[in-house]
Amino acid sequence: MSQHQILTPQAHADLRIRAEAGGELGDGVMAALAVPAEFRRLACEFPILFRRDGASGAWGALALFGFEPGENLYLQAPRWDAACRPLSIAVQPFLIGRAAGGEGPSQVHIDMDHPRIASDGEGVRVFEADGSPSPYLEEAIEMLGLLDDGYQASADFFAAADRYELLEPFSMDVTLDSGAAHRLVGYNIVNEEAMAALEPGILAELHAAGHLAPLYFAMASMGNLGKLVRRKNRKGHG
């Protein structure tokens, strides 16, 4: 369940957030939403895969953390063993909200049922004593803006990928040192052959729209799959 509220210094003056990493704090997930604007940063750490929603037909991108539900192989509580995190994870428990109808300026909301909401005076302050945003909140607001902008821009990215058939189905069988087997199915990756066959004019179009670099970063990120398997083996999971 979620309990979203508009964040204000009047209603949340004493609010504190647990900022450490932990599976029980929302970090125990196999994958998280990623937006093309952050592929450059994420490609250094995580495989970036794509999935089409069966109901809406909309595309989304995911940074992969593990091979089974609830598994995050980068999580070494109380920290992540990674140089970065997807914005969708880093901003929790904050989120962008808008007035009914989607018009007007965006608002910072907070999920008061999120496990990062601290109790007993623990955690990082959201507001200073004078009601001004704490450095922690200021950073969260900046990340929310980046995530929202990136999400809004992603529709054009996926429209271009669809138009030129640049995504293809992907599956992977993973056999661990223990003999245990896992299978990744239902995902898509950038089609390298289709990318290589693009005409110069299309390449120029994709570059001018800012879509070309994220496509290449997503392709490069697939080198992290082998690293993820090695993480799985080191943890000795079946």
mmCIF file of C-alpha atoms in Angstrom:
data_model
loop_
_atom_site.group_PDB
_atom_site.id
_atom_site.type_symbol
_atom_site.label_atom_id
_atom_site.label_comp_id
_atom_site.label_asym_id
_atom_site.label_seq_id
_atom_site.Cartn_x
_atom_site.Cartn_y
_atom_site.Cartn_z
ATOM 1 C CA MET A 1 0.000 0.000 0.000
ATOM 2 C CA SER A 2 1.037 3.601 -0.553
ATOM 3 C CA GLN A 3 0.060 6.814 1.162
ATOM 4 C CA HIS A 4 1.129 9.691 -1.057
ATOM 5 C CA GLN A 5 1.160 13.194 0.398
ATOM 6 C CA ILE A 6 2.318 16.549 -0.921
ATOM 7 C CA LEU A 7 5.574 17.273 0.891
ATOM 8 C CA THR A 8 5.438 20.492 2.944
ATOM 9 C CA PRO A 9 7.496 21.819 5.869
ATOM 10 C CA GLN A 10 4.277 22.366 7.799
ATOM 11 C CA ALA A 11 3.086 18.772 7.568
ATOM 12 C CA HIS A 12 6.502 17.092 7.587
ATOM 13 C CA ALA A 13 8.705 19.308 9.744
ATOM 14 C CA ASP A 14 10.112 16.425 11.770
ATOM 15 C CA LEU A 15 10.223 13.835 8.997
ATOM 16 C CA ARG A 16 13.386 11.764 8.715
ATOM 17 C CA ILE A 17 14.438 9.277 6.055
ATOM 18 C CA ARG A 18 16.513 6.117 6.372
ATOM 19 C CA ALA A 19 19.136 6.714 3.698
ATOM 20 C CA GLU A 20 21.184 3.521 4.054
ATOM 21 C CA ALA A 21 20.838 0.565 1.686
ATOM 22 C CA GLY A 22 18.807 -2.478 2.632
ATOM 23 C CA GLY A 23 16.569 -5.085 1.128
ATOM 24 C CA GLU A 24 13.829 -4.206 3.583
ATOM 25 C CA LEU A 25 14.107 -0.543 2.549
ATOM 26 C CA GLY A 26 13.124 -1.096 -1.076
ATOM 27 C CA ASP A 27 16.501 -2.100 -2.520
ATOM 28 C CA GLY A 28 15.716 -5.824 -2.623
ATOM 29 C CA VAL A 29 14.540 -5.878 -6.238
ATOM 30 C CA MET A 30 15.697 -7.728 -9.340
ATOM 31 C CA ALA A 31 15.489 -4.669 -11.609
ATOM 32 C CA ALA A 32 14.445 -1.032 -11.617
ATOM 33 C CA LEU A 33 13.110 1.482 -14.114
ATOM 34 C CA ALA A 34 15.773 3.367 -16.051
ATOM 35 C CA VAL A 35 15.368 6.256 -18.483
ATOM 36 C CA PRO A 36 17.513 6.797 -21.600
ATOM 37 C CA ALA A 37 18.973 10.035 -20.215
ATOM 38 C CA GLU A 38 20.816 8.029 -17.549
ATOM 39 C CA PHE A 39 22.033 5.137 -19.722
ATOM 40 C CA ARG A 40 25.524 6.681 -19.980
ATOM 41 C CA ARG A 41 25.930 6.489 -16.204
ATOM 42 C CA LEU A 42 24.196 3.148 -15.655
ATOM 43 C CA ALA A 43 25.970 1.326 -18.477
ATOM 44 C CA CYS A 44 29.171 1.258 -16.406
ATOM 45 C CA GLU A 45 27.497 -0.979 -13.799
ATOM 46 C CA PHE A 46 24.273 -2.670 -14.922
ATOM 47 C CA PRO A 47 22.886 -4.539 -17.920
ATOM 48 C CA ILE A 48 20.141 -2.414 -19.497
ATOM 49 C CA LEU A 49 17.227 -4.396 -20.909
ATOM 50 C CA PHE A 50 13.907 -3.405 -22.435
ATOM 51 C CA ARG A 51 10.398 -4.718 -21.886
ATOM 52 C CA ARG A 52 7.092 -3.953 -23.579
ATOM 53 C CA ASP A 53 4.011 -3.801 -21.359
ATOM 54 C CA GLY A 54 1.596 -6.468 -22.516
ATOM 55 C CA ALA A 55 -1.488 -4.394 -21.742
ATOM 56 C CA SER A 56 -0.528 -0.904 -22.921
ATOM 57 C CA GLY A 57 2.145 -1.807 -25.466
ATOM 58 C CA ALA A 58 4.415 0.859 -23.967
ATOM 59 C CA TRP A 59 8.144 0.253 -23.804
ATOM 60 C CA GLY A 60 10.248 0.651 -20.690
ATOM 61 C CA ALA A 61 13.913 0.184 -19.831
ATOM 62 C CA LEU A 62 15.245 -1.680 -16.811
ATOM 63 C CA ALA A 63 18.589 -1.828 -15.045
ATOM 64 C CA LEU A 64 19.101 -5.474 -14.077
ATOM 65 C CA PHE A 65 20.370 -6.349 -10.592
ATOM 66 C CA GLY A 66 19.795 -10.104 -10.380
ATOM 67 C CA PHE A 67 18.295 -13.219 -11.928
ATOM 68 C CA GLU A 68 15.286 -13.951 -9.739
ATOM 69 C CA PRO A 69 12.568 -11.905 -8.026
ATOM 70 C CA GLY A 70 13.801 -9.941 -5.013
ATOM 71 C CA GLU A 71 17.475 -10.512 -5.819
ATOM 72 C CA ASN A 72 19.846 -7.526 -5.900
ATOM 73 C CA LEU A 73 23.398 -8.739 -6.332
ATOM 74 C CA TYR A 74 24.749 -5.206 -5.933
ATOM 75 C CA LEU A 75 23.291 -4.842 -2.463
ATOM 76 C CA GLN A 76 25.791 -5.102 0.387
ATOM 77 C CA ALA A 77 23.824 -3.487 3.185
ATOM 78 C CA PRO A 78 24.222 -0.816 4.417
ATOM 79 C CA ARG A 79 25.505 0.201 0.951
ATOM 80 C CA TRP A 80 25.401 -0.628 -2.743
ATOM 81 C CA ASP A 81 28.471 -2.199 -4.331
ATOM 82 C CA ALA A 82 28.066 0.083 -7.342
ATOM 83 C CA ALA A 83 29.203 3.539 -8.367
ATOM 84 C CA CYS A 84 25.631 4.638 -9.072
ATOM 85 C CA ARG A 85 21.971 3.670 -8.813
ATOM 86 C CA PRO A 86 19.049 4.256 -11.161
ATOM 87 C CA LEU A 87 17.233 7.469 -10.340
ATOM 88 C CA SER A 88 14.026 5.519 -9.743
ATOM 89 C CA ILE A 89 15.719 3.799 -6.791
ATOM 90 C CA ALA A 90 17.729 6.779 -5.549
ATOM 91 C CA VAL A 91 14.712 9.088 -5.173
ATOM 92 C CA GLN A 92 12.647 6.798 -2.929
ATOM 93 C CA PRO A 93 10.465 7.563 -0.974
ATOM 94 C CA PHE A 94 9.923 10.791 -2.931
ATOM 95 C CA LEU A 95 7.994 11.020 -6.186
ATOM 96 C CA ILE A 96 6.635 13.560 -8.627
ATOM 97 C CA GLY A 97 2.968 14.441 -8.380
ATOM 98 C CA ARG A 98 0.707 16.669 -10.425
ATOM 99 C CA ALA A 99 -2.702 18.191 -9.964
ATOM 100 C CA ALA A 100 -5.754 16.347 -11.249
ATOM 101 C CA GLY A 101 -5.745 16.380 -15.035
ATOM 102 C CA GLY A 102 -1.956 16.497 -15.178
ATOM 103 C CA GLU A 103 -1.829 20.257 -15.631
ATOM 104 C CA GLY A 104 0.086 22.834 -13.623
ATOM 105 C CA PRO A 105 3.511 22.623 -12.006
ATOM 106 C CA SER A 106 4.828 19.348 -10.665
ATOM 107 C CA GLN A 107 4.889 18.769 -6.929
ATOM 108 C CA VAL A 108 7.147 16.772 -4.643
ATOM 109 C CA HIS A 109 5.157 13.993 -3.021
ATOM 110 C CA ILE A 110 6.225 11.456 -0.435
ATOM 111 C CA ASP A 111 4.979 7.944 0.236
ATOM 112 C CA MET A 112 4.411 7.887 3.991
ATOM 113 C CA ASP A 113 4.003 4.088 3.935
ATOM 114 C CA HIS A 114 7.442 3.553 2.370
ATOM 115 C CA PRO A 115 9.878 1.606 4.576
ATOM 116 C CA ARG A 116 12.416 4.437 4.337
ATOM 117 C CA ILE A 117 10.214 6.639 6.510
ATOM 118 C CA ALA A 118 12.151 6.704 9.792
ATOM 119 C CA SER A 119 10.818 6.584 13.335
ATOM 120 C CA ASP A 120 12.199 7.351 16.797
ATOM 121 C CA GLY A 121 14.353 10.246 15.545
ATOM 122 C CA GLU A 122 16.479 8.074 13.275
ATOM 123 C CA GLY A 123 17.540 8.943 9.741
ATOM 124 C CA VAL A 124 18.291 12.075 7.738
ATOM 125 C CA ARG A 125 16.268 15.254 8.160
ATOM 126 C CA VAL A 126 14.049 16.331 5.255
ATOM 127 C CA PHE A 127 13.578 19.914 6.458
ATOM 128 C CA GLU A 128 15.845 22.135 8.522
ATOM 129 C CA ALA A 129 14.566 23.738 11.730
ATOM 130 C CA ASP A 130 13.631 26.906 9.818
ATOM 131 C CA GLY A 131 11.548 24.921 7.307
ATOM 132 C CA SER A 132 14.043 25.118 4.468
ATOM 133 C CA PRO A 133 14.907 21.939 2.514
ATOM 134 C CA SER A 134 17.794 19.943 3.922
ATOM 135 C CA PRO A 135 20.746 19.122 1.628
ATOM 136 C CA TYR A 136 19.332 15.587 1.413
ATOM 137 C CA LEU A 137 15.970 16.892 0.160
ATOM 138 C CA GLU A 138 17.616 19.325 -2.249
ATOM 139 C CA GLU A 139 19.517 16.439 -3.829
ATOM 140 C CA ALA A 140 16.338 14.347 -3.985
ATOM 141 C CA ILE A 141 14.447 17.187 -5.689
ATOM 142 C CA GLU A 142 17.207 17.518 -8.297
ATOM 143 C CA MET A 143 17.069 13.776 -8.998
ATOM 144 C CA LEU A 144 13.263 13.871 -9.217
ATOM 145 C CA GLY A 145 13.524 16.573 -11.860
ATOM 146 C CA LEU A 146 16.039 14.548 -13.863
ATOM 147 C CA LEU A 147 13.900 11.424 -13.608
ATOM 148 C CA ASP A 148 10.725 13.231 -14.609
ATOM 149 C CA ASP A 149 12.393 14.952 -17.573
ATOM 150 C CA GLY A 150 13.973 11.668 -18.636
ATOM 151 C CA TYR A 151 10.698 9.797 -18.398
ATOM 152 C CA GLN A 152 8.846 12.425 -20.418
ATOM 153 C CA ALA A 153 11.541 12.326 -23.118
ATOM 154 C CA SER A 154 11.624 8.520 -23.276
ATOM 155 C CA ALA A 155 8.459 8.317 -25.401
ATOM 156 C CA ASP A 156 10.297 9.830 -28.382
ATOM 157 C CA PHE A 157 13.241 7.482 -27.812
ATOM 158 C CA PHE A 158 11.052 4.390 -27.893
ATOM 159 C CA ALA A 159 9.052 5.695 -30.855
ATOM 160 C CA ALA A 160 12.302 5.982 -32.814
ATOM 161 C CA ALA A 161 13.422 2.508 -31.689
ATOM 162 C CA ASP A 162 10.078 1.115 -32.878
ATOM 163 C CA ARG A 163 10.156 3.054 -36.136
ATOM 164 C CA TYR A 164 13.498 1.561 -37.150
ATOM 165 C CA GLU A 165 12.984 -1.830 -35.439
ATOM 166 C CA LEU A 166 16.024 -1.402 -33.214
ATOM 167 C CA LEU A 167 14.911 -3.667 -30.354
ATOM 168 C CA GLU A 168 14.852 -7.447 -30.546
ATOM 169 C CA PRO A 169 13.750 -10.243 -28.174
ATOM 170 C CA PHE A 170 16.393 -11.547 -25.800
ATOM 171 C CA SER A 171 16.650 -14.589 -23.572
ATOM 172 C CA MET A 172 19.586 -15.983 -21.649
ATOM 173 C CA ASP A 173 20.270 -19.243 -19.867
ATOM 174 C CA VAL A 174 22.532 -18.849 -16.846
ATOM 175 C CA THR A 175 24.255 -21.911 -15.398
ATOM 176 C CA LEU A 176 26.094 -21.261 -12.152
ATOM 177 C CA ASP A 177 29.180 -22.957 -10.766
ATOM 178 C CA SER A 178 26.847 -24.831 -8.406
ATOM 179 C CA GLY A 179 24.991 -26.290 -11.372
ATOM 180 C CA ALA A 180 21.858 -24.271 -10.665
ATOM 181 C CA ALA A 181 20.233 -22.790 -13.758
ATOM 182 C CA HIS A 182 18.306 -19.569 -14.324
ATOM 183 C CA ARG A 183 16.671 -18.205 -17.458
ATOM 184 C CA LEU A 184 16.038 -14.598 -18.400
ATOM 185 C CA VAL A 185 13.015 -14.320 -20.685
ATOM 186 C CA GLY A 186 10.579 -11.636 -21.772
ATOM 187 C CA TYR A 187 13.198 -8.952 -22.346
ATOM 188 C CA ASN A 188 14.535 -7.107 -25.373
ATOM 189 C CA ILE A 189 17.915 -5.648 -26.241
ATOM 190 C CA VAL A 190 19.232 -3.294 -28.915
ATOM 191 C CA ASN A 191 19.555 -5.117 -32.233
ATOM 192 C CA GLU A 192 23.196 -4.639 -33.183
ATOM 193 C CA GLU A 193 22.685 -5.787 -36.785
ATOM 194 C CA ALA A 194 19.844 -3.316 -37.273
ATOM 195 C CA MET A 195 21.996 -0.551 -35.813
ATOM 196 C CA ALA A 196 24.889 -1.401 -38.118
ATOM 197 C CA ALA A 197 22.593 -1.338 -41.153
ATOM 198 C CA LEU A 198 21.145 2.131 -40.475
ATOM 199 C CA GLU A 199 21.597 4.594 -43.304
ATOM 200 C CA PRO A 200 23.654 7.745 -42.644
ATOM 201 C CA GLY A 201 20.571 9.938 -42.777
ATOM 202 C CA ILE A 202 18.815 7.896 -40.097
ATOM 203 C CA LEU A 203 21.929 7.897 -37.934
ATOM 204 C CA ALA A 204 22.070 11.673 -38.247
ATOM 205 C CA GLU A 205 18.387 11.911 -37.313
ATOM 206 C CA LEU A 206 18.855 9.724 -34.230
ATOM 207 C CA HIS A 207 21.937 11.665 -33.196
ATOM 208 C CA ALA A 208 20.210 15.032 -33.596
ATOM 209 C CA ALA A 209 17.310 13.819 -31.442
ATOM 210 C CA GLY A 210 19.666 12.559 -28.718
ATOM 211 C CA HIS A 211 18.675 8.920 -29.217
ATOM 212 C CA LEU A 212 21.848 7.499 -30.737
ATOM 213 C CA ALA A 213 24.094 7.667 -27.674
ATOM 214 C CA PRO A 214 21.589 5.909 -25.338
ATOM 215 C CA LEU A 215 21.223 3.109 -27.894
ATOM 216 C CA TYR A 216 24.982 2.584 -27.968
ATOM 217 C CA PHE A 217 25.232 2.773 -24.171
ATOM 218 C CA ALA A 218 22.501 0.144 -23.858
ATOM 219 C CA MET A 219 24.428 -2.075 -26.266
ATOM 220 C CA ALA A 220 27.646 -1.612 -24.300
ATOM 221 C CA SER A 221 25.889 -2.367 -21.011
ATOM 222 C CA MET A 222 25.351 -5.980 -22.041
ATOM 223 C CA GLY A 223 28.964 -6.628 -21.104
ATOM 224 C CA ASN A 224 27.788 -6.379 -17.506
ATOM 225 C CA LEU A 225 25.773 -9.602 -17.798
ATOM 226 C CA GLY A 226 28.906 -11.700 -17.375
ATOM 227 C CA LYS A 227 29.882 -9.604 -14.348
ATOM 228 C CA LEU A 228 26.422 -10.180 -12.883
ATOM 229 C CA VAL A 229 26.835 -13.940 -13.267
ATOM 230 C CA ARG A 230 30.157 -13.725 -11.451
ATOM 231 C CA ARG A 231 28.489 -11.791 -8.628
ATOM 232 C CA LYS A 232 25.898 -14.567 -8.397
ATOM 233 C CA ASN A 233 28.606 -17.224 -8.218
ATOM 234 C CA ARG A 234 30.555 -15.325 -5.550
ATOM 235 C CA LYS A 235 27.463 -15.094 -3.360
ATOM 236 C CA GLY A 236 26.975 -18.830 -3.716
ATOM 237 C CA HIS A 237 23.269 -18.584 -4.498
ATOM 238 C CA GLY A 238 21.485 -21.435 -6.189
#
